[in-house]
PDB file of C-alpha atoms in Angstrom:
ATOM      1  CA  UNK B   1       0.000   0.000   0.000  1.00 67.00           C
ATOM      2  CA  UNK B   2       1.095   3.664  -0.726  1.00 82.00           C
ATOM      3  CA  UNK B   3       1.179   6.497   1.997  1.00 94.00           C
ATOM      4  CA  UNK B   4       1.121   9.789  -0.546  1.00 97.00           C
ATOM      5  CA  UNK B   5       2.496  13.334   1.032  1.00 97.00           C
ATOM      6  CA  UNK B   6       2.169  16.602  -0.233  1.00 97.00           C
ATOM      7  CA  UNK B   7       4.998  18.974   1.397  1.00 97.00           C
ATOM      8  CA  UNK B   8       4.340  22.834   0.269  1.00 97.00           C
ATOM      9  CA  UNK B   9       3.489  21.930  -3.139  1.00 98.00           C
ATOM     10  CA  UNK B  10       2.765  25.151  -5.368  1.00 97.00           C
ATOM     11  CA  UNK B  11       1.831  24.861  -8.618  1.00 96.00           C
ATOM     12  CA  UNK B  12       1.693  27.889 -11.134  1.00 94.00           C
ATOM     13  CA  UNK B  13       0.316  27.477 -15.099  1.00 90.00           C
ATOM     14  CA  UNK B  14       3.092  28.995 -17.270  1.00 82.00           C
ATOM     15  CA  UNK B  15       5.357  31.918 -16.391  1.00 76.00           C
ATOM     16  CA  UNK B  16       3.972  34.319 -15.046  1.00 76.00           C
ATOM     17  CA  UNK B  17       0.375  32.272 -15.014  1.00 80.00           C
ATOM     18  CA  UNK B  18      -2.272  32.214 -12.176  1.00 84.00           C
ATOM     19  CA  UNK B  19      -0.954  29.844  -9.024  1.00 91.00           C
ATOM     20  CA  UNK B  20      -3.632  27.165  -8.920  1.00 96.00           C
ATOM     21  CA  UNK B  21      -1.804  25.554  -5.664  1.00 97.00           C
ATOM     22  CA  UNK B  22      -0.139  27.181  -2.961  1.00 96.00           C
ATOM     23  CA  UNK B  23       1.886  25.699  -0.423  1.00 95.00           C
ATOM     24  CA  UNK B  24      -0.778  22.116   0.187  1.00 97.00           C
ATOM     25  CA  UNK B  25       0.559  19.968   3.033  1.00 97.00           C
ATOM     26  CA  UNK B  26      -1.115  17.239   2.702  1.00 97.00           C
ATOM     27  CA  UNK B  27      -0.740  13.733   4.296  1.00 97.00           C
ATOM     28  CA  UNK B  28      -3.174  10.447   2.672  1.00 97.00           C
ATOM     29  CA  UNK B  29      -2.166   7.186   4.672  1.00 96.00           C
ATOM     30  CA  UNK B  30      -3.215   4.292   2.713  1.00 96.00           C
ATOM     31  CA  UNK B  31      -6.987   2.758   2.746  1.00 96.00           C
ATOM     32  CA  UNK B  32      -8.433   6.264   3.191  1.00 97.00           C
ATOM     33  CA  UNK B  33     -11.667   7.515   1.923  1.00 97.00           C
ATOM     34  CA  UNK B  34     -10.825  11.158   1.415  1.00 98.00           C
ATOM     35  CA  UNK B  35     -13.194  13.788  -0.837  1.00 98.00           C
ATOM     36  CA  UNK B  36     -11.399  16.666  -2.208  1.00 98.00           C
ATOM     37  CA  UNK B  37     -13.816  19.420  -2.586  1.00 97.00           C
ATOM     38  CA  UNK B  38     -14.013  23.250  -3.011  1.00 96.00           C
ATOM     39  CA  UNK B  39     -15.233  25.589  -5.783  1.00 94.00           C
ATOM     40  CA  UNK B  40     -14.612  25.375  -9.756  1.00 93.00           C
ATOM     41  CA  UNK B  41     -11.160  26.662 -10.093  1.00 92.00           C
ATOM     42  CA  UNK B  42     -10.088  25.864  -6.579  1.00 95.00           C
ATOM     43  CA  UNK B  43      -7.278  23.617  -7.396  1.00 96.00           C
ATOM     44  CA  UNK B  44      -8.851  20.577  -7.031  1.00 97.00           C
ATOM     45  CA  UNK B  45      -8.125  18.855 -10.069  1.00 96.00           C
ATOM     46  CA  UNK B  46      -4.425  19.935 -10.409  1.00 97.00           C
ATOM     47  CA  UNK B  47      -4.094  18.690  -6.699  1.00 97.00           C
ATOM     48  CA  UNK B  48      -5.091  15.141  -7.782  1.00 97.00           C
ATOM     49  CA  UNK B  49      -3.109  15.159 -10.855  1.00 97.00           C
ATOM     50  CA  UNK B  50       0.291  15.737  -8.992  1.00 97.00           C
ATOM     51  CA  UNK B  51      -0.082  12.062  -7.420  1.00 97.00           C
ATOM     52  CA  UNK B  52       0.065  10.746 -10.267  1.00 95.00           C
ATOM     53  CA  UNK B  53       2.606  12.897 -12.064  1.00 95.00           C
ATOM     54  CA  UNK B  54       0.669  14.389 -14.579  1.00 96.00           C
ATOM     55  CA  UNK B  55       1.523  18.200 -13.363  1.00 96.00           C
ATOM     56  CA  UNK B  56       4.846  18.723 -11.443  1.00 96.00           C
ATOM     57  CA  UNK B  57       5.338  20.882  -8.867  1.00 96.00           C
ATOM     58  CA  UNK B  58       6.559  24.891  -9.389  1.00 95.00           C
ATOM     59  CA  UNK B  59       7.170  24.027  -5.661  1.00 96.00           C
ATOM     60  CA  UNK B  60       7.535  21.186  -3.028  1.00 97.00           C
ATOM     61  CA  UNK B  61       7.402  17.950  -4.146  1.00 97.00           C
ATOM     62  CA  UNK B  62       5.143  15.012  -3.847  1.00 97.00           C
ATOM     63  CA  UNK B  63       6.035  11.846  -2.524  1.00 97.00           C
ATOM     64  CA  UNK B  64       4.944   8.198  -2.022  1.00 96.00           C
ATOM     65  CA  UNK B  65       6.038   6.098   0.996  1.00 94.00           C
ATOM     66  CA  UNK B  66       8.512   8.782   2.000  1.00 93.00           C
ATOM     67  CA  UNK B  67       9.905   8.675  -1.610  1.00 94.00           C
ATOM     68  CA  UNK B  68       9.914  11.876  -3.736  1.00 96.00           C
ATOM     69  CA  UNK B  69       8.167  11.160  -7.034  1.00 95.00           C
ATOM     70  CA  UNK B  70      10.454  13.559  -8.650  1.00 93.00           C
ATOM     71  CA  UNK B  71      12.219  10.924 -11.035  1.00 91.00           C
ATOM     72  CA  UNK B  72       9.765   8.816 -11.838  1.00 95.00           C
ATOM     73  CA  UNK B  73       7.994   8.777 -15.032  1.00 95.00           C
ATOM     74  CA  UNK B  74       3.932   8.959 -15.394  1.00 94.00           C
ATOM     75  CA  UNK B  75       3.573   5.337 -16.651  1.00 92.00           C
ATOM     76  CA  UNK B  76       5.824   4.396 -13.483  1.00 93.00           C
ATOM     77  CA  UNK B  77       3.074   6.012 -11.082  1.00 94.00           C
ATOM     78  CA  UNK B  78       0.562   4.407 -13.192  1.00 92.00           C
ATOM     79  CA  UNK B  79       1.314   1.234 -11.163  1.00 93.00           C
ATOM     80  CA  UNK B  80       0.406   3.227  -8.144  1.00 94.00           C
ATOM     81  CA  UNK B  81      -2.202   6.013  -9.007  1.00 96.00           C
ATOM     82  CA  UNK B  82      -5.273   4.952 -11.191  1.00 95.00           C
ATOM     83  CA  UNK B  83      -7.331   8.907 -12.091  1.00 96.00           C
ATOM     84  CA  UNK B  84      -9.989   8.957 -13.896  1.00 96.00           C
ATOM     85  CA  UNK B  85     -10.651  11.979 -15.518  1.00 95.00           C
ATOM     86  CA  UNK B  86     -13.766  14.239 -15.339  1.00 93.00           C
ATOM     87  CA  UNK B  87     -14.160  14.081 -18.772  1.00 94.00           C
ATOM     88  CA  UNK B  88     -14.629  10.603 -20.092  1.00 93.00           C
ATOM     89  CA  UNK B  89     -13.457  11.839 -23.488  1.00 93.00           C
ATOM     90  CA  UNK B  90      -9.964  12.658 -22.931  1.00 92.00           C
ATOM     91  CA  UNK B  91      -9.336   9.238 -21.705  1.00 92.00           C
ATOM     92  CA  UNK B  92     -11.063   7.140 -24.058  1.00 93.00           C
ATOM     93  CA  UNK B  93      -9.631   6.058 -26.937  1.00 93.00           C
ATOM     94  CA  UNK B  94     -10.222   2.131 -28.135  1.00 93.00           C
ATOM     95  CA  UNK B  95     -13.052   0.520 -30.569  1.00 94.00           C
ATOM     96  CA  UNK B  96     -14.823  -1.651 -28.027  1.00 96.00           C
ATOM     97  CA  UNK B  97     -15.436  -1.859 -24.255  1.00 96.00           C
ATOM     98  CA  UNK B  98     -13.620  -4.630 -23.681  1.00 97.00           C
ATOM     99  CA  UNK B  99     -10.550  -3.507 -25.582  1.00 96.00           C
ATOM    100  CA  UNK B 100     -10.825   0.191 -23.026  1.00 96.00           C
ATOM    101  CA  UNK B 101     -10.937  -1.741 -20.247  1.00 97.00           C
ATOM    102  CA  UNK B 102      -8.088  -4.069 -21.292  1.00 96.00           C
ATOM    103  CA  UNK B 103      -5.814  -2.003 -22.165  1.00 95.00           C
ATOM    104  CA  UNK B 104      -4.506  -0.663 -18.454  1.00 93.00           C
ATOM    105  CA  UNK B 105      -3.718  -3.945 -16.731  1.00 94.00           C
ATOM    106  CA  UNK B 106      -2.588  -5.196 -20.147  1.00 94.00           C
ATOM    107  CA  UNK B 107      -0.113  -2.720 -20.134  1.00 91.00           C
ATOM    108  CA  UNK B 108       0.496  -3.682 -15.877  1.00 89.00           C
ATOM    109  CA  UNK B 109       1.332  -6.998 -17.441  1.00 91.00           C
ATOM    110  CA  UNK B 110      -1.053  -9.057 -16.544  1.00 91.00           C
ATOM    111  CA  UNK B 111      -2.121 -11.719 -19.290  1.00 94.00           C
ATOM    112  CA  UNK B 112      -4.603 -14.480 -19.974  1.00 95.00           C
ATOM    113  CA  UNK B 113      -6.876 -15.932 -17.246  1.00 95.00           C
ATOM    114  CA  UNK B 114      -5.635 -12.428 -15.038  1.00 95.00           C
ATOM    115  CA  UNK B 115      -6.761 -10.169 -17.481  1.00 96.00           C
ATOM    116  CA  UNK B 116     -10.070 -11.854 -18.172  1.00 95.00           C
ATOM    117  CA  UNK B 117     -10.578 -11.734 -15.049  1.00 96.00           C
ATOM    118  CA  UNK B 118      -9.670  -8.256 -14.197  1.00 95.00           C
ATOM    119  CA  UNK B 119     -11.703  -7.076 -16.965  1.00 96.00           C
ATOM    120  CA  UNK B 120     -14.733  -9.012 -16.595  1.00 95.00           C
ATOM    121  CA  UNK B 121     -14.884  -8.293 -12.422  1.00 95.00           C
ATOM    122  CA  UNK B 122     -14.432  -4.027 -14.000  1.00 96.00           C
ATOM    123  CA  UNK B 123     -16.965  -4.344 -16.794  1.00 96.00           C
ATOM    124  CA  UNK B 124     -19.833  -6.035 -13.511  1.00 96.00           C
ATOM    125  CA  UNK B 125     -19.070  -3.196 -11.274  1.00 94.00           C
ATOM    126  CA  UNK B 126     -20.125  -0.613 -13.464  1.00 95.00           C
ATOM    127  CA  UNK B 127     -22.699  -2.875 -15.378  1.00 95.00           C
ATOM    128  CA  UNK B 128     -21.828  -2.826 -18.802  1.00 95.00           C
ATOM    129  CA  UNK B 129     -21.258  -6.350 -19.077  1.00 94.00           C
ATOM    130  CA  UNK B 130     -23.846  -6.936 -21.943  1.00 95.00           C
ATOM    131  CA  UNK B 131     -22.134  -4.023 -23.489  1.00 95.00           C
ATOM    132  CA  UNK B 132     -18.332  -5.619 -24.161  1.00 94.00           C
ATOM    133  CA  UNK B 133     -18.560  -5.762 -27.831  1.00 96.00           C
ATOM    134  CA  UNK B 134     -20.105  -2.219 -27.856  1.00 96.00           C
ATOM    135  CA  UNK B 135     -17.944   1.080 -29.587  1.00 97.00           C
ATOM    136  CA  UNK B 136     -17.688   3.230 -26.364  1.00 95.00           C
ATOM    137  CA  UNK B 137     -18.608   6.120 -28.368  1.00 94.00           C
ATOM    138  CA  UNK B 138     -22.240   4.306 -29.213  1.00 95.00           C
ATOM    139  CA  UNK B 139     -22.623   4.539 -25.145  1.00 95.00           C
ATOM    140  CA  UNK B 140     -23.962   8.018 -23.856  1.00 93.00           C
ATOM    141  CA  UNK B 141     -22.025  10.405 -21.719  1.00 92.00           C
ATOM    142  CA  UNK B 142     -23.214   9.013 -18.198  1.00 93.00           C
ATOM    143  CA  UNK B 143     -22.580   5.358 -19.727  1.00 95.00           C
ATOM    144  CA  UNK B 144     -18.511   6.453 -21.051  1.00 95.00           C
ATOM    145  CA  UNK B 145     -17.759   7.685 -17.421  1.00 96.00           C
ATOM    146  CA  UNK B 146     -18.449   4.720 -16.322  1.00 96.00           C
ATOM    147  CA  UNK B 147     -16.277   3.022 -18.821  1.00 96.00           C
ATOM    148  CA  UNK B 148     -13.549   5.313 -17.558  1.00 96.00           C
ATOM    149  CA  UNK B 149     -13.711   4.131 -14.078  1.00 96.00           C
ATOM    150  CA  UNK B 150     -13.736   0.222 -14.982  1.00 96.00           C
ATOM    151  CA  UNK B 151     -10.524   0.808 -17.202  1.00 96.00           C
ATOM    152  CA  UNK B 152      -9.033   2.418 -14.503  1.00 95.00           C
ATOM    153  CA  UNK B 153     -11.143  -0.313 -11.719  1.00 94.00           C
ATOM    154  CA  UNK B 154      -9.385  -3.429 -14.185  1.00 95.00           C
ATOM    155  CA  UNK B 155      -5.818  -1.760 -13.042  1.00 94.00           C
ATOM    156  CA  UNK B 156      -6.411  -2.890  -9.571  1.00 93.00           C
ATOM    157  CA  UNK B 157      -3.925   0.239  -8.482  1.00 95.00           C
ATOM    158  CA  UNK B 158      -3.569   0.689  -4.616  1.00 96.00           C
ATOM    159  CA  UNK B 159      -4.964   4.185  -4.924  1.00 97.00           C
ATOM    160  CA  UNK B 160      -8.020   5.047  -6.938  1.00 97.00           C
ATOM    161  CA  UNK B 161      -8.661   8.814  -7.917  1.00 98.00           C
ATOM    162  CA  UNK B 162     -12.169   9.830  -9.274  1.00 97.00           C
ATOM    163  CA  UNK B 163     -12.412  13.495 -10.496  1.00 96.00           C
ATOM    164  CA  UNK B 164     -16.104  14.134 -10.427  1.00 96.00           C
ATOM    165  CA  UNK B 165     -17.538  10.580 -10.924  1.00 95.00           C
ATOM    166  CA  UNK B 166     -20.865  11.201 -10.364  1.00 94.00           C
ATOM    167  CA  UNK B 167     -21.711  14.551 -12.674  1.00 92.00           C
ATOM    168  CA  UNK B 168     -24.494  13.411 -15.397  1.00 90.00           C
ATOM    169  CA  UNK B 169     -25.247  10.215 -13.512  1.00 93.00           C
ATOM    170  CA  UNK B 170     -28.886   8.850 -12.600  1.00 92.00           C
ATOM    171  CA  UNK B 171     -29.589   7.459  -9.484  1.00 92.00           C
ATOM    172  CA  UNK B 172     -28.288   3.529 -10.678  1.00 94.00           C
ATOM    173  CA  UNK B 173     -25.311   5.472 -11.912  1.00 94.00           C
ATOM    174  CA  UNK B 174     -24.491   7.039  -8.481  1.00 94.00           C
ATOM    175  CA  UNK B 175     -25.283   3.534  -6.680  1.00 95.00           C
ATOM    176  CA  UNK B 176     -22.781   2.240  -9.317  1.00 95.00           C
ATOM    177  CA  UNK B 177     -20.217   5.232  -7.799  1.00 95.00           C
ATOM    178  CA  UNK B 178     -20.781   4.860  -4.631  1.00 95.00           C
ATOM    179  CA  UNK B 179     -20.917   0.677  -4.579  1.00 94.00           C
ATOM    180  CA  UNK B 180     -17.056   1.397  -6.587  1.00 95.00           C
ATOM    181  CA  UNK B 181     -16.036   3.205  -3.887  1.00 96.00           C
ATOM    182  CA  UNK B 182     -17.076   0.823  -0.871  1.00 95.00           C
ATOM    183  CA  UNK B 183     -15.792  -2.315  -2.765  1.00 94.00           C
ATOM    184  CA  UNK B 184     -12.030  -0.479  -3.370  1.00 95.00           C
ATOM    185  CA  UNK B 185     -11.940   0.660  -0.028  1.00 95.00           C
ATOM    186  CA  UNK B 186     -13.330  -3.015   1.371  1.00 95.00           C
ATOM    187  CA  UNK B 187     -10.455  -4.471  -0.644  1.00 94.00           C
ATOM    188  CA  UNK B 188      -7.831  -2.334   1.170  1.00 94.00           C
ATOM    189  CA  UNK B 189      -7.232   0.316  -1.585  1.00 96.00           C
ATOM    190  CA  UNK B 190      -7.384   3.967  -0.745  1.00 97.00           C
ATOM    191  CA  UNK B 191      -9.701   5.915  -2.307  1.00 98.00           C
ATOM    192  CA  UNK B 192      -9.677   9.532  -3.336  1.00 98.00           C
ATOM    193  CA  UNK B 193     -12.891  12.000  -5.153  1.00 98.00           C
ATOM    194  CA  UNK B 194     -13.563  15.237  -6.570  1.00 97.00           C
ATOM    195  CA  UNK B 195     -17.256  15.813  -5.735  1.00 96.00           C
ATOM    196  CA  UNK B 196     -19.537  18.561  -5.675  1.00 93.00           C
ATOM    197  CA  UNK B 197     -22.164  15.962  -4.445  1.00 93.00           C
ATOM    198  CA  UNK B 198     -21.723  17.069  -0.594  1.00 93.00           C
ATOM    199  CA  UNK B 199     -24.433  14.173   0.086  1.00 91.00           C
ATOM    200  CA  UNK B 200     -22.215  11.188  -1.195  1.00 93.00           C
ATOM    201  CA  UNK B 201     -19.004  12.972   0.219  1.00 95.00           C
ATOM    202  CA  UNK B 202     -20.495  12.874   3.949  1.00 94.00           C
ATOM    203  CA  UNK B 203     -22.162   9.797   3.303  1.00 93.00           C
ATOM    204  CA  UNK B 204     -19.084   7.330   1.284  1.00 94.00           C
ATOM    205  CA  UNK B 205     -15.918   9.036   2.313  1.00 97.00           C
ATOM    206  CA  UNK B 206     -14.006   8.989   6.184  1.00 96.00           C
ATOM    207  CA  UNK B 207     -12.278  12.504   5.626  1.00 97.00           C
ATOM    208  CA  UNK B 208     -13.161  16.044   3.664  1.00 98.00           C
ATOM    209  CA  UNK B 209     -10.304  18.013   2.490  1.00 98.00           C
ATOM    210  CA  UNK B 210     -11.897  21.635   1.454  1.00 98.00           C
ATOM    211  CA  UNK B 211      -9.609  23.309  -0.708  1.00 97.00           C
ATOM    212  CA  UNK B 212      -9.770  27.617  -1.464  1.00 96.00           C
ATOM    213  CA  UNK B 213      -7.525  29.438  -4.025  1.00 94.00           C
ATOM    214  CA  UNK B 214      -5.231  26.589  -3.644  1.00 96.00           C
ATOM    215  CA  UNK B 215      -5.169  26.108   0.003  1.00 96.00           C
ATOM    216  CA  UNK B 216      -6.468  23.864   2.413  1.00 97.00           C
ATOM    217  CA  UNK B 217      -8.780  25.692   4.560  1.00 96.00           C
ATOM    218  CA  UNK B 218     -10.765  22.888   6.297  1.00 97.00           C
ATOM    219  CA  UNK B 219      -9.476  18.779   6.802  1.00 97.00           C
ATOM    220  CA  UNK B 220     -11.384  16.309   8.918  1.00 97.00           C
ATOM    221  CA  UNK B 221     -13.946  14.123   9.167  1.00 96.00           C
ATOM    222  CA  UNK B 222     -17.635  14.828   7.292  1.00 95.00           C
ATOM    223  CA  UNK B 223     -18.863  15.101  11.075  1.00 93.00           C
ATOM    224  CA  UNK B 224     -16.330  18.147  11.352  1.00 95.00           C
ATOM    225  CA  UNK B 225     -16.404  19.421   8.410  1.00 96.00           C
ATOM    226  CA  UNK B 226     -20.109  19.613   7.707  1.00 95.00           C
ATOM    227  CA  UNK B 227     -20.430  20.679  11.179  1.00 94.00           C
ATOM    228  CA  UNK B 228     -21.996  24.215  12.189  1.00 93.00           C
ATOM    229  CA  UNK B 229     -18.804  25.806  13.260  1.00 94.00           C
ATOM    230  CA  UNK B 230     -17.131  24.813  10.057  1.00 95.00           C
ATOM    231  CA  UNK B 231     -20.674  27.180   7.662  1.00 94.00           C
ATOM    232  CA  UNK B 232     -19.061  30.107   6.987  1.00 94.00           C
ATOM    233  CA  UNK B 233     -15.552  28.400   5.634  1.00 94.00           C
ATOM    234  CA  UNK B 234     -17.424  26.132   3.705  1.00 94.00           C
ATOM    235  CA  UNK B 235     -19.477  28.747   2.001  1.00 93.00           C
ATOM    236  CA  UNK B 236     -16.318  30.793   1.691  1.00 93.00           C
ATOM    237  CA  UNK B 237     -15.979  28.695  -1.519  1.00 93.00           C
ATOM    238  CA  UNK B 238     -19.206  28.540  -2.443  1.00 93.00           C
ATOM    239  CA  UNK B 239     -20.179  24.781  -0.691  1.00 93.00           C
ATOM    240  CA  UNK B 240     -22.872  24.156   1.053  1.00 91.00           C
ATOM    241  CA  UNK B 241     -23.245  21.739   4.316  1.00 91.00           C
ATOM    242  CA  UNK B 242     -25.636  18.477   3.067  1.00 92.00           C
ATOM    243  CA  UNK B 243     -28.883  18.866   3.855  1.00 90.00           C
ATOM    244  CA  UNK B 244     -29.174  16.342   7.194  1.00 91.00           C
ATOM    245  CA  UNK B 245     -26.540  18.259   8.650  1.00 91.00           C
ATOM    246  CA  UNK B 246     -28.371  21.597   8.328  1.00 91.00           C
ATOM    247  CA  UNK B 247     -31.818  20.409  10.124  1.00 91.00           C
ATOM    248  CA  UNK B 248     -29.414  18.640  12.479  1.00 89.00           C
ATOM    249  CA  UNK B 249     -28.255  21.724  13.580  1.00 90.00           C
ATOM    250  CA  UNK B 250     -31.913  24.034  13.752  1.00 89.00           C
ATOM    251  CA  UNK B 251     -32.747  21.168  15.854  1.00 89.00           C
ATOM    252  CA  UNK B 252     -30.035  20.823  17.785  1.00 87.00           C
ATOM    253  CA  UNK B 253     -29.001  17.280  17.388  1.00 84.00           C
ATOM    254  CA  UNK B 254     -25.571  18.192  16.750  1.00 80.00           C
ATOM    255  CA  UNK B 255     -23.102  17.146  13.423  1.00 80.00           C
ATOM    256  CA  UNK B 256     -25.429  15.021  11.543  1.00 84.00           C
ATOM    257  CA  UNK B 257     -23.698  14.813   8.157  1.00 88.00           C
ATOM    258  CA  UNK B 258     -25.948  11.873   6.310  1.00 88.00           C
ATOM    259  CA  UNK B 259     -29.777  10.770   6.587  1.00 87.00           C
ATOM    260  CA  UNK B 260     -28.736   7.719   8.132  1.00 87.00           C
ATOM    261  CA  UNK B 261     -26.851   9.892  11.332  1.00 87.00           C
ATOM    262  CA  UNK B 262     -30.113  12.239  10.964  1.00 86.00           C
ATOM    263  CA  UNK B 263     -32.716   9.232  11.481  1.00 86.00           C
ATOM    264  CA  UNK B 264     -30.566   8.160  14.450  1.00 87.00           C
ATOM    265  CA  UNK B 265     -30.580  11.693  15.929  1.00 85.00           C
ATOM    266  CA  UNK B 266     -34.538  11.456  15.682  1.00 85.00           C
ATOM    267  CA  UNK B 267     -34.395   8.033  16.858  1.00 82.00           C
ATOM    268  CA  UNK B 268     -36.418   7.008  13.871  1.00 67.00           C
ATOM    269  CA  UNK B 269     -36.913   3.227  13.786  1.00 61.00           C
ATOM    270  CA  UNK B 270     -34.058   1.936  11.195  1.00 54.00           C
ATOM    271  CA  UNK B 271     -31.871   5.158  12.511  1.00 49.00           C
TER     272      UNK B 271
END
C-alpha cells in the first residue's frame, strides 16, 4: 500500500500564469476515503493530478512512501495512481469496451486468465457487461464515465482517484459510484474524489479536504467538516453543508452529516 504526502506543493500554469496551488501539506495514509472538494477553479483537479505525475510541482514535491516522485515517469506512477478523468473523453480512446478496459492492466502486465478476469470483475461493477462488444462512443455520456472508471477499476492500483464521478449520472449510476467506492476501499485500496455531491461525500468518504484558491482551509472528518462551526468556511468557496446536517443543527441534534446519522438523531426506527 502507498502512503502519498504533499509537502508545500505550489503549482503555477506557465510563467507568469495564475498559481492554482499554494503551499498544500497534505498527508493520505493508505486505505483512506478522502473527498477533495471546493469551488470550480479551486485547485482541485491539479491537486489530484500531482499524485500521479501528470503536473509537477513549481514548488515542493510530492512523494509516495517517503519517496519523492520527482524521477519517476507517469507510466511508473501508473502502477500506483489509477485517475480517472472528469471528462470521459480525454481518456477514451479504443473501438470496443472490452478492448478500453483491457488495455490498463494489459499494459500492468497481466495476461490471460488475469486479465479476463480483471476485466470481466471491471466491466460487472459498473454494469456494462452486456455491453463488451459495444464502440464506447455508441454509449452516452453518463454510460462512457463509467467506462472510464472500470478501465481504470481493471488496473487494480492501490490508490483510486475519481475526479467528479458522479456529474451526469442517474440514481443507478451514483449507486454504481458509490458501490465502486465501498468495494475499493473493502479491498484495502485507498480511495480519493472530486465531488460537488456534498451528500455522497459525507455519506461514502471517512475525511473532507476543502480546498480555497489553492489552500487547504478545512481537513477532517464529514462530522467536522459539515459541522456548524465549520458554515461560513465552507461557504467561503461557495459549498454548502448536506442537507441532514443543516436540520441537524436548527434542531439541535448536533453534526449530523448523512440521513442515516439524521434518522438516528430522531431516533427514527431503522436510525
Amino acid at each position: 500500500m502507498t502512503e502519498l504526502s504533499l509537502e508545500g506543493v505550489g503549482y503555477r500554469y506557465g510563467a507568469g500564469g495564475a498559481l492554482a496551488l499554494d503551499g498544500v501539506d497534505l498527508r493520505i495514509n493508505a486505505g483512506e476515503r478522502v473527498a477533495v472538494i471546493g469551488q470550480n477553479g479551486s485547485g482541485k483537479t491539479t491537486l489530484v493530478r500531482h499524485l500521479n505525475g501528470l503536473l509537477r510541482p513549481t514548488s515542493g514535491r510530492v512523494l509516495h512512501d517517503g519517496r519523492d516522485v520527482r524521477g519517476q515517469t507517469v507510466a511508473q506512477l501508473a502502477r500506483s495512481v489509477g485517475l480517472v478523468f472528469q471528462d470521459p473523453d480525454r481518456q477514451i480512446f479504443a473501438g470496443s469496451v472490452r478492448t478500453e478496459v483491457e488495455f490498463g492492466p494489459r499494459n500492468l502486465g497481466l495476461r490471460g486468465a488475469k486479465l479476463r478476469s480483471a476485466t470481466d470483475e471491471a466491466l460487472a461493477a459498473v454494469g456494462l457487461e452486456a455491453d463488451a462488444q459495444t464502440n464506447p462512443y455508441d454509449l452516452g455520456t453518463s454510460r462512457r464515465k463509467l467506462l472510464a472508471i472500470a478501465s481504470v477499476q481493471a488496473m487494480r492500483t492501490p490508490i483510486l482517484v475519481l475526479d467528479e464521478p458522479t456529474t451526469g449520472q442517474d440514481l443507478r449510476g451514483v449507486a454504481i459510484v458509490r458501490r465502486v467506492v465501498d468495494e475499493a476501499h473493502a479491498a484495502g485500496r485507498t480511495v480519493i474524489a472530486i465531488s460537488h455531491d456534498m451528500g455522497l461525500v459525507a455519506d461514502a468518504f471517512d475525511r473532507v479536504v476543502v480546498l480555497r484558491a489553492g489552500t487547504v482551509v478545512l481537513d477532517g472528518p464529514p462530522s467536522s467538516v459539515f459541522a456548524e462551526p465549520s458554515w461560513e468556511a465552507l461557504r467561503s468557496t461557495y459549498l454548502e453543508p448536506p442537507l441532514p446536517a443543516v436540520i441537524g443543527a436548527r434542531l439541535g441534534l448536533g453534526a449530523t452529516p448523512t440521513d442515516a446519522a439524521l434518522l438516528s438523531a430522531l431516533g427514527a426506527p431503522g436510525g
